[in-house]
């Protein structure tokens, strides 16, 4: 699934609006997950907090036209880099949410499909890309140790 720049900007803007509700100068909020729920049929992207209160809703036209069965996998591949780019840009630095918290992709029944981003000062969420080739490197290292 290839999204237009306009749709990617709409997603980023929706996430910004959703997290802006947690930037008040008040005490820290306990939110463990921010749920991101795309809908293939309607093309809507809804973002909810832990209490299932809708924070924002926007329509992504390409999603309603998408007909394949791998909708959530493709949506995950679109959302993860957007969230990582926003985190690297400091968009989540001033939130009054206690860390750690996660951005989670959920389906229509609000069941977790994937954890998109974990925001924590001390924890790094590893993904498949980071782990590629790790087995071979560890095997090589162990073999070298045993030969000495």
Tab-separated table of N, CA and C in Angstrom:
chain	number	residue	atom	x	y	z
A	1	UNK	N	0.852	-1.167	0.000
A	1	UNK	CA	0.000	0.000	0.000
A	1	UNK	C	0.901	1.235	0.000
A	2	UNK	N	0.650	2.090	-0.940
A	2	UNK	CA	1.406	3.335	-1.069
A	2	UNK	C	0.447	4.479	-0.768
A	3	UNK	N	0.792	5.264	0.238
A	3	UNK	CA	-0.040	6.399	0.587
A	3	UNK	C	0.543	7.682	0.006
A	4	UNK	N	-0.344	8.566	-0.393
A	4	UNK	CA	0.099	9.861	-0.902
A	4	UNK	C	0.704	10.678	0.234
A	5	UNK	N	1.466	11.674	-0.121
A	5	UNK	CA	2.064	12.557	0.881
A	5	UNK	C	0.972	13.267	1.674
A	6	UNK	N	-0.131	13.576	0.999
A	6	UNK	CA	-1.252	14.232	1.660
A	6	UNK	C	-1.845	13.331	2.746
A	7	UNK	N	-1.998	12.032	2.453
A	7	UNK	CA	-2.543	11.100	3.436
A	7	UNK	C	-1.580	10.901	4.599
A	8	UNK	N	-0.285	10.807	4.294
A	8	UNK	CA	0.702	10.666	5.361
A	8	UNK	C	0.697	11.904	6.265
A	9	UNK	N	0.555	13.072	5.673
A	9	UNK	CA	0.468	14.305	6.455
A	9	UNK	C	-0.799	14.335	7.302
A	10	UNK	N	-1.900	13.810	6.757
A	10	UNK	CA	-3.159	13.752	7.505
A	10	UNK	C	-3.023	12.826	8.711
A	11	UNK	N	-2.323	11.707	8.537
A	11	UNK	CA	-2.098	10.778	9.647
A	11	UNK	C	-1.238	11.444	10.718
A	12	UNK	N	-0.162	12.079	10.298
A	12	UNK	CA	0.732	12.755	11.239
A	12	UNK	C	-0.004	13.865	11.980
A	13	UNK	N	-0.813	14.611	11.267
A	13	UNK	CA	-1.591	15.681	11.887
A	13	UNK	C	-2.590	15.116	12.899
A	14	UNK	N	-3.225	13.994	12.571
A	14	UNK	CA	-4.178	13.358	13.479
A	14	UNK	C	-3.478	12.895	14.757
A	15	UNK	N	-2.298	12.323	14.616
A	15	UNK	CA	-1.546	11.882	15.795
A	15	UNK	C	-1.163	13.082	16.647
A	16	UNK	N	-0.745	14.166	15.996
A	16	UNK	CA	-0.394	15.391	16.739
A	16	UNK	C	-1.597	15.930	17.516
A	17	UNK	N	-2.772	15.941	16.869
A	17	UNK	CA	-3.982	16.417	17.547
A	17	UNK	C	-4.326	15.530	18.733
A	18	UNK	N	-4.163	14.216	18.554
A	18	UNK	CA	-4.490	13.278	19.624
A	18	UNK	C	-3.574	13.479	20.829
A	19	UNK	N	-2.279	13.573	20.591
A	19	UNK	CA	-1.342	13.707	21.715
A	19	UNK	C	-1.352	15.120	22.301
A	20	UNK	N	-1.850	16.094	21.546
A	20	UNK	CA	-1.938	17.465	22.060
A	20	UNK	C	-2.866	17.530	23.271
A	21	UNK	N	-3.753	16.580	23.398
A	21	UNK	CA	-4.658	16.542	24.552
A	21	UNK	C	-3.913	16.171	25.830
A	22	UNK	N	-2.661	15.735	25.670
A	22	UNK	CA	-1.846	15.362	26.827
A	22	UNK	C	-0.674	16.322	27.029
A	23	UNK	N	-0.812	17.569	26.569
A	23	UNK	CA	0.276	18.541	26.722
A	23	UNK	C	-0.099	19.686	27.655
A	24	UNK	N	-1.147	19.527	28.413
A	24	UNK	CA	-1.517	20.580	29.353
A	24	UNK	C	-0.427	20.708	30.416
A	25	UNK	N	-0.381	21.818	31.082
A	25	UNK	CA	0.628	22.042	32.104
A	25	UNK	C	0.274	21.398	33.435
A	26	UNK	N	-0.654	20.457	33.413
A	26	UNK	CA	-1.123	19.847	34.656
A	26	UNK	C	-0.266	18.642	35.041
A	27	UNK	N	-0.734	17.913	36.032
A	27	UNK	CA	0.017	16.749	36.503
A	27	UNK	C	0.048	15.650	35.443
A	28	UNK	N	0.978	14.725	35.612
A	28	UNK	CA	1.150	13.670	34.632
A	28	UNK	C	-0.058	12.739	34.607
A	29	UNK	N	-0.416	12.323	33.409
A	29	UNK	CA	-1.540	11.437	33.185
A	29	UNK	C	-1.037	10.006	33.076
A	30	UNK	N	-1.795	9.082	33.636
A	30	UNK	CA	-1.418	7.678	33.502
A	30	UNK	C	-2.179	7.101	32.320
A	31	UNK	N	-1.485	6.958	31.213
A	31	UNK	CA	-2.013	6.343	30.007
A	31	UNK	C	-0.982	5.308	29.596
A	32	UNK	N	-1.404	4.067	29.458
A	32	UNK	CA	-0.421	3.050	29.088
A	32	UNK	C	-0.370	2.836	27.591
A	33	UNK	N	-1.479	3.053	26.910
A	33	UNK	CA	-1.512	2.849	25.464
A	33	UNK	C	-2.346	3.921	24.791
A	34	UNK	N	-1.910	4.288	23.593
A	34	UNK	CA	-2.712	5.119	22.705
A	34	UNK	C	-3.061	4.206	21.533
A	35	UNK	N	-4.348	3.944	21.354
A	35	UNK	CA	-4.823	2.975	20.373
A	35	UNK	C	-5.084	3.654	19.034
A	36	UNK	N	-4.477	3.116	17.985
A	36	UNK	CA	-4.666	3.625	16.631
A	36	UNK	C	-5.450	2.573	15.866
A	37	UNK	N	-6.644	2.957	15.417
A	37	UNK	CA	-7.560	2.006	14.790
A	37	UNK	C	-7.913	2.447	13.363
A	38	UNK	N	-7.291	1.823	12.361
A	38	UNK	CA	-7.677	2.102	10.973
A	38	UNK	C	-8.866	1.224	10.582
A	39	UNK	N	-9.687	1.723	9.678
A	39	UNK	CA	-10.827	0.943	9.196
A	39	UNK	C	-10.751	0.863	7.678
A	40	UNK	N	-10.599	-0.349	7.181
A	40	UNK	CA	-10.439	-0.556	5.743
A	40	UNK	C	-11.705	-0.201	4.972
A	41	UNK	N	-12.874	-0.473	5.527
A	41	UNK	CA	-14.126	-0.232	4.815
A	41	UNK	C	-14.446	1.252	4.664
A	42	UNK	N	-14.324	1.983	5.749
A	42	UNK	CA	-14.687	3.402	5.712
A	42	UNK	C	-13.494	4.304	5.408
A	43	UNK	N	-12.268	3.799	5.622
A	43	UNK	CA	-11.084	4.616	5.429
A	43	UNK	C	-10.777	5.506	6.621
A	44	UNK	N	-11.512	5.331	7.708
A	44	UNK	CA	-11.316	6.179	8.883
A	44	UNK	C	-10.116	5.723	9.706
A	45	UNK	N	-9.448	6.674	10.295
A	45	UNK	CA	-8.397	6.438	11.269
A	45	UNK	C	-8.872	7.078	12.566
A	46	UNK	N	-9.082	6.228	13.572
A	46	UNK	CA	-9.516	6.717	14.881
A	46	UNK	C	-8.406	6.470	15.885
A	47	UNK	N	-8.214	7.413	16.779
A	47	UNK	CA	-7.202	7.285	17.820
A	47	UNK	C	-7.919	7.427	19.162
A	48	UNK	N	-7.666	6.450	20.053
A	48	UNK	CA	-8.333	6.378	21.350
A	48	UNK	C	-7.300	6.342	22.473
A	49	UNK	N	-7.752	6.758	23.682
A	49	UNK	CA	-6.913	6.577	24.861
A	49	UNK	C	-7.285	5.262	25.541
A	50	UNK	N	-6.736	5.021	26.722
A	50	UNK	CA	-6.994	3.786	27.469
A	50	UNK	C	-8.460	3.582	27.832
A	51	UNK	N	-9.169	4.669	28.012
A	51	UNK	CA	-10.574	4.598	28.420
A	51	UNK	C	-11.512	4.483	27.224
A	52	UNK	N	-10.965	4.262	26.041
A	52	UNK	CA	-11.719	4.198	24.790
A	52	UNK	C	-12.405	5.519	24.440
A	53	UNK	N	-11.882	6.610	24.950
A	53	UNK	CA	-12.356	7.932	24.546
A	53	UNK	C	-11.672	8.278	23.239
A	54	UNK	N	-12.461	8.639	22.232
A	54	UNK	CA	-11.892	8.991	20.934
A	54	UNK	C	-11.208	10.349	21.032
A	55	UNK	N	-9.937	10.363	20.641
A	55	UNK	CA	-9.158	11.597	20.672
A	55	UNK	C	-9.240	12.339	19.348
A	56	UNK	N	-9.278	11.577	18.237
A	56	UNK	CA	-9.342	12.182	16.912
A	56	UNK	C	-9.829	11.142	15.909
A	57	UNK	N	-10.409	11.642	14.808
A	57	UNK	CA	-10.893	10.772	13.742
A	57	UNK	C	-10.658	11.504	12.420
A	58	UNK	N	-10.055	10.793	11.462
A	58	UNK	CA	-9.773	11.379	10.157
A	58	UNK	C	-9.985	10.303	9.096
A	59	UNK	N	-10.275	10.704	7.877
A	59	UNK	CA	-10.480	9.750	6.785
A	59	UNK	C	-9.261	9.731	5.873
A	60	UNK	N	-8.787	8.519	5.578
A	60	UNK	CA	-7.663	8.298	4.660
A	60	UNK	C	-8.248	7.600	3.429
A	61	UNK	N	-8.358	8.326	2.335
A	61	UNK	CA	-9.058	7.838	1.150
A	61	UNK	C	-8.478	6.539	0.593
A	62	UNK	N	-7.159	6.391	0.605
A	62	UNK	CA	-6.536	5.191	0.035
A	62	UNK	C	-6.934	3.922	0.780
A	63	UNK	N	-7.245	4.039	2.067
A	63	UNK	CA	-7.602	2.852	2.841
A	63	UNK	C	-8.934	2.260	2.412
A	64	UNK	N	-9.903	3.097	2.098
A	64	UNK	CA	-11.217	2.574	1.692
A	64	UNK	C	-11.149	1.926	0.313
A	65	UNK	N	-10.159	2.294	-0.487
A	65	UNK	CA	-10.000	1.698	-1.819
A	65	UNK	C	-9.116	0.452	-1.793
A	66	UNK	N	-8.482	0.167	-0.662
A	66	UNK	CA	-7.560	-0.968	-0.554
A	66	UNK	C	-8.361	-2.259	-0.420
A	67	UNK	N	-8.069	-3.253	-1.248
A	67	UNK	CA	-8.895	-4.451	-1.292
A	67	UNK	C	-8.201	-5.724	-0.834
A	68	UNK	N	-6.937	-5.685	-0.528
A	68	UNK	CA	-6.194	-6.885	-0.169
A	68	UNK	C	-6.438	-7.284	1.291
A	69	UNK	N	-6.103	-8.547	1.615
A	69	UNK	CA	-6.303	-9.063	2.965
A	69	UNK	C	-5.208	-8.655	3.945
A	70	UNK	N	-4.122	-8.083	3.470
A	70	UNK	CA	-3.003	-7.724	4.330
A	70	UNK	C	-3.066	-6.255	4.770
A	71	UNK	N	-4.267	-5.764	5.003
A	71	UNK	CA	-4.480	-4.359	5.346
A	71	UNK	C	-3.708	-3.944	6.602
A	72	UNK	N	-3.821	-4.713	7.672
A	72	UNK	CA	-3.169	-4.329	8.926
A	72	UNK	C	-1.649	-4.389	8.827
A	73	UNK	N	-1.124	-5.366	8.100
A	73	UNK	CA	0.328	-5.451	7.927
A	73	UNK	C	0.850	-4.231	7.172
A	74	UNK	N	0.133	-3.841	6.128
A	74	UNK	CA	0.536	-2.670	5.358
A	74	UNK	C	0.337	-1.375	6.137
A	75	UNK	N	-0.725	-1.321	6.911
A	75	UNK	CA	-0.966	-0.139	7.732
A	75	UNK	C	0.133	-0.003	8.785
A	76	UNK	N	0.551	-1.115	9.349
A	76	UNK	CA	1.646	-1.098	10.323
A	76	UNK	C	2.924	-0.550	9.684
A	77	UNK	N	3.204	-0.977	8.455
A	77	UNK	CA	4.400	-0.502	7.754
A	77	UNK	C	4.338	0.992	7.437
A	78	UNK	N	3.140	1.537	7.347
A	78	UNK	CA	2.971	2.975	7.099
A	78	UNK	C	3.071	3.764	8.407
A	79	UNK	N	2.418	3.265	9.457
A	79	UNK	CA	2.330	4.007	10.714
A	79	UNK	C	3.636	4.024	11.507
A	80	UNK	N	4.350	2.895	11.524
A	80	UNK	CA	5.564	2.795	12.342
A	80	UNK	C	6.599	3.881	11.991
A	81	UNK	N	6.937	4.072	10.698
A	81	UNK	CA	7.927	5.129	10.391
A	81	UNK	C	7.433	6.541	10.711
A	82	UNK	N	6.138	6.771	10.560
A	82	UNK	CA	5.584	8.090	10.892
A	82	UNK	C	5.773	8.364	12.379
A	83	UNK	N	5.432	7.381	13.216
A	83	UNK	CA	5.576	7.547	14.664
A	83	UNK	C	7.043	7.697	15.072
A	84	UNK	N	7.911	6.904	14.465
A	84	UNK	CA	9.351	6.997	14.779
A	84	UNK	C	9.901	8.362	14.396
A	85	UNK	N	9.489	8.863	13.238
A	85	UNK	CA	9.934	10.180	12.786
A	85	UNK	C	9.441	11.274	13.746
A	86	UNK	N	8.201	11.131	14.209
A	86	UNK	CA	7.654	12.106	15.146
A	86	UNK	C	8.390	12.047	16.485
A	87	UNK	N	8.695	10.845	16.942
A	87	UNK	CA	9.437	10.690	18.206
A	87	UNK	C	10.823	11.312	18.077
A	88	UNK	N	11.507	11.015	16.980
A	88	UNK	CA	12.839	11.575	16.756
A	88	UNK	C	12.791	13.098	16.637
A	89	UNK	N	11.675	13.618	16.136
A	89	UNK	CA	11.510	15.064	15.999
A	89	UNK	C	11.102	15.758	17.290
A	90	UNK	N	10.894	14.985	18.355
A	90	UNK	CA	10.565	15.568	19.651
A	90	UNK	C	9.089	15.826	19.883
A	91	UNK	N	8.217	15.271	19.034
A	91	UNK	CA	6.781	15.519	19.178
A	91	UNK	C	6.192	14.947	20.468
A	92	UNK	N	6.851	13.942	21.052
A	92	UNK	CA	6.308	13.297	22.247
A	92	UNK	C	7.071	13.685	23.514
A	93	UNK	N	8.000	14.632	23.406
A	93	UNK	CA	8.843	14.999	24.539
A	93	UNK	C	8.106	15.776	25.627
A	94	UNK	N	7.135	16.574	25.277
A	94	UNK	CA	6.485	17.453	26.239
A	94	UNK	C	5.126	16.934	26.714
A	95	UNK	N	4.845	15.664	26.465
A	95	UNK	CA	3.568	15.103	26.894
A	95	UNK	C	3.570	14.855	28.397
A	96	UNK	N	2.403	15.015	29.008
A	96	UNK	CA	2.276	14.783	30.444
A	96	UNK	C	1.797	13.358	30.722
A	97	UNK	N	2.289	12.421	29.943
A	97	UNK	CA	1.953	11.010	30.127
A	97	UNK	C	3.139	10.345	30.820
A	98	UNK	N	2.851	9.581	31.879
A	98	UNK	CA	3.911	8.849	32.559
A	98	UNK	C	4.480	7.792	31.631
A	99	UNK	N	5.789	7.690	31.585
A	99	UNK	CA	6.436	6.686	30.739
A	99	UNK	C	6.597	5.400	31.534
A	100	UNK	N	6.536	4.266	30.933
A	100	UNK	CA	6.417	3.996	29.502
A	100	UNK	C	4.953	3.971	29.051
A	101	UNK	N	4.754	4.327	27.794
A	101	UNK	CA	3.455	4.185	27.136
A	101	UNK	C	3.704	3.778	25.695
A	102	UNK	N	2.672	3.240	25.053
A	102	UNK	CA	2.831	2.695	23.706
A	102	UNK	C	1.772	3.227	22.759
A	103	UNK	N	2.146	3.266	21.490
A	103	UNK	CA	1.187	3.467	20.409
A	103	UNK	C	0.911	2.072	19.864
A	104	UNK	N	-0.357	1.676	19.862
A	104	UNK	CA	-0.726	0.318	19.516
A	104	UNK	C	-1.723	0.321	18.358
A	105	UNK	N	-1.460	-0.527	17.370
A	105	UNK	CA	-2.387	-0.718	16.254
A	105	UNK	C	-3.436	-1.728	16.687
A	106	UNK	N	-4.713	-1.361	16.572
A	106	UNK	CA	-5.805	-2.255	16.964
A	106	UNK	C	-6.774	-2.446	15.803
A	107	UNK	N	-7.494	-3.576	15.834
A	107	UNK	CA	-8.477	-3.873	14.796
A	107	UNK	C	-9.859	-3.358	15.208
A	108	UNK	N	-10.904	-3.767	14.457
A	108	UNK	CA	-12.269	-3.271	14.730
A	108	UNK	C	-12.763	-3.643	16.118
A	109	UNK	N	-12.302	-4.804	16.641
A	109	UNK	CA	-12.721	-5.247	17.969
A	109	UNK	C	-11.816	-4.686	19.063
A	110	UNK	N	-10.919	-3.795	18.681
A	110	UNK	CA	-9.935	-3.176	19.578
A	110	UNK	C	-8.970	-4.194	20.161
A	111	UNK	N	-8.731	-5.264	19.410
A	111	UNK	CA	-7.714	-6.244	19.766
A	111	UNK	C	-6.385	-5.756	19.204
A	112	UNK	N	-5.314	-5.919	19.963
A	112	UNK	CA	-3.994	-5.463	19.534
A	112	UNK	C	-3.501	-6.255	18.337
A	113	UNK	N	-3.112	-5.556	17.285
A	113	UNK	CA	-2.519	-6.163	16.095
A	113	UNK	C	-0.999	-6.069	16.189
A	114	UNK	N	-0.495	-4.895	16.608
A	114	UNK	CA	0.954	-4.692	16.721
A	114	UNK	C	1.238	-3.505	17.627
A	115	UNK	N	2.366	-3.578	18.324
A	115	UNK	CA	2.844	-2.436	19.082
A	115	UNK	C	3.728	-1.638	18.138
A	116	UNK	N	3.299	-0.419	17.836
A	116	UNK	CA	3.989	0.395	16.843
A	116	UNK	C	5.180	1.152	17.409
A	117	UNK	N	5.043	1.658	18.610
A	117	UNK	CA	6.120	2.450	19.205
A	117	UNK	C	5.973	2.427	20.719
A	118	UNK	N	7.067	2.134	21.394
A	118	UNK	CA	7.120	2.203	22.851
A	118	UNK	C	7.907	3.456	23.206
A	119	UNK	N	7.307	4.332	23.996
A	119	UNK	CA	7.976	5.554	24.412
A	119	UNK	C	8.402	5.370	25.864
A	120	UNK	N	9.723	5.282	26.049
A	120	UNK	CA	10.289	5.089	27.373
A	120	UNK	C	11.714	5.601	27.341
A	121	UNK	N	12.175	6.118	28.438
A	121	UNK	CA	13.531	6.642	28.487
A	121	UNK	C	14.585	5.544	28.502
A	122	UNK	N	14.254	4.389	29.072
A	122	UNK	CA	15.252	3.353	29.291
A	122	UNK	C	15.074	2.109	28.429
A	123	UNK	N	13.989	1.991	27.692
A	123	UNK	CA	13.696	0.762	26.971
A	123	UNK	C	13.679	1.013	25.477
A	124	UNK	N	14.235	0.083	24.729
A	124	UNK	CA	14.208	0.131	23.274
A	124	UNK	C	13.422	-1.065	22.783
A	125	UNK	N	12.410	-0.835	21.960
A	125	UNK	CA	11.618	-1.907	21.390
A	125	UNK	C	12.291	-2.350	20.105
A	126	UNK	N	12.743	-3.606	20.076
A	126	UNK	CA	13.437	-4.095	18.888
A	126	UNK	C	12.433	-4.650	17.900
A	127	UNK	N	12.763	-4.498	16.624
A	127	UNK	CA	11.890	-5.022	15.581
A	127	UNK	C	12.678	-5.994	14.713
A	128	UNK	N	12.009	-6.617	13.772
A	128	UNK	CA	12.627	-7.623	12.911
A	128	UNK	C	13.825	-7.072	12.146
A	129	UNK	N	13.751	-5.837	11.716
A	129	UNK	CA	14.830	-5.240	10.940
A	129	UNK	C	16.123	-5.177	11.752
A	130	UNK	N	16.001	-4.844	13.015
A	130	UNK	CA	17.158	-4.746	13.885
A	130	UNK	C	17.764	-6.114	14.187
A	131	UNK	N	16.919	-7.142	14.210
A	131	UNK	CA	17.373	-8.483	14.577
A	131	UNK	C	17.878	-9.317	13.409
A	132	UNK	N	17.751	-8.821	12.173
A	132	UNK	CA	18.208	-9.586	11.010
A	132	UNK	C	19.697	-9.885	11.132
A	133	UNK	N	20.056	-11.153	10.932
A	133	UNK	CA	21.450	-11.561	10.940
A	133	UNK	C	22.037	-11.759	12.324
A	134	UNK	N	21.255	-11.528	13.370
A	134	UNK	CA	21.767	-11.659	14.728
A	134	UNK	C	22.154	-13.095	15.046
A	135	UNK	N	21.361	-14.073	14.604
A	135	UNK	CA	21.670	-15.486	14.854
A	135	UNK	C	23.034	-15.861	14.291
A	136	UNK	N	23.292	-15.451	13.063
A	136	UNK	CA	24.560	-15.778	12.432
A	136	UNK	C	25.729	-15.138	13.174
A	137	UNK	N	25.547	-13.886	13.597
A	137	UNK	CA	26.610	-13.202	14.324
A	137	UNK	C	26.889	-13.888	15.655
A	138	UNK	N	25.837	-14.276	16.358
A	138	UNK	CA	26.019	-14.956	17.639
A	138	UNK	C	26.661	-16.332	17.456
A	139	UNK	N	26.241	-17.071	16.435
A	139	UNK	CA	26.838	-18.377	16.149
A	139	UNK	C	28.321	-18.238	15.843
A	140	UNK	N	28.664	-17.259	15.049
A	140	UNK	CA	30.054	-17.010	14.694
A	140	UNK	C	30.872	-16.639	15.931
A	141	UNK	N	30.332	-15.792	16.772
A	141	UNK	CA	31.011	-15.377	17.988
A	141	UNK	C	31.234	-16.561	18.923
A	142	UNK	N	30.203	-17.389	19.117
A	142	UNK	CA	30.305	-18.548	19.973
A	142	UNK	C	31.323	-19.553	19.431
A	143	UNK	N	31.309	-19.782	18.147
A	143	UNK	CA	32.255	-20.703	17.516
A	143	UNK	C	33.687	-20.219	17.738
A	144	UNK	N	33.898	-18.927	17.587
A	144	UNK	CA	35.232	-18.350	17.788
A	144	UNK	C	35.687	-18.508	19.227
A	145	UNK	N	34.766	-18.319	20.172
A	145	UNK	CA	35.102	-18.476	21.587
A	145	UNK	C	35.472	-19.918	21.926
A	146	UNK	N	34.717	-20.851	21.379
A	146	UNK	CA	34.946	-22.260	21.678
A	146	UNK	C	36.232	-22.787	21.075
A	147	UNK	N	36.668	-22.188	19.986
A	147	UNK	CA	37.905	-22.636	19.316
A	147	UNK	C	39.145	-22.161	20.048
A	148	UNK	N	39.038	-21.163	20.898
A	148	UNK	CA	40.211	-20.612	21.610
A	148	UNK	C	40.480	-21.336	22.875
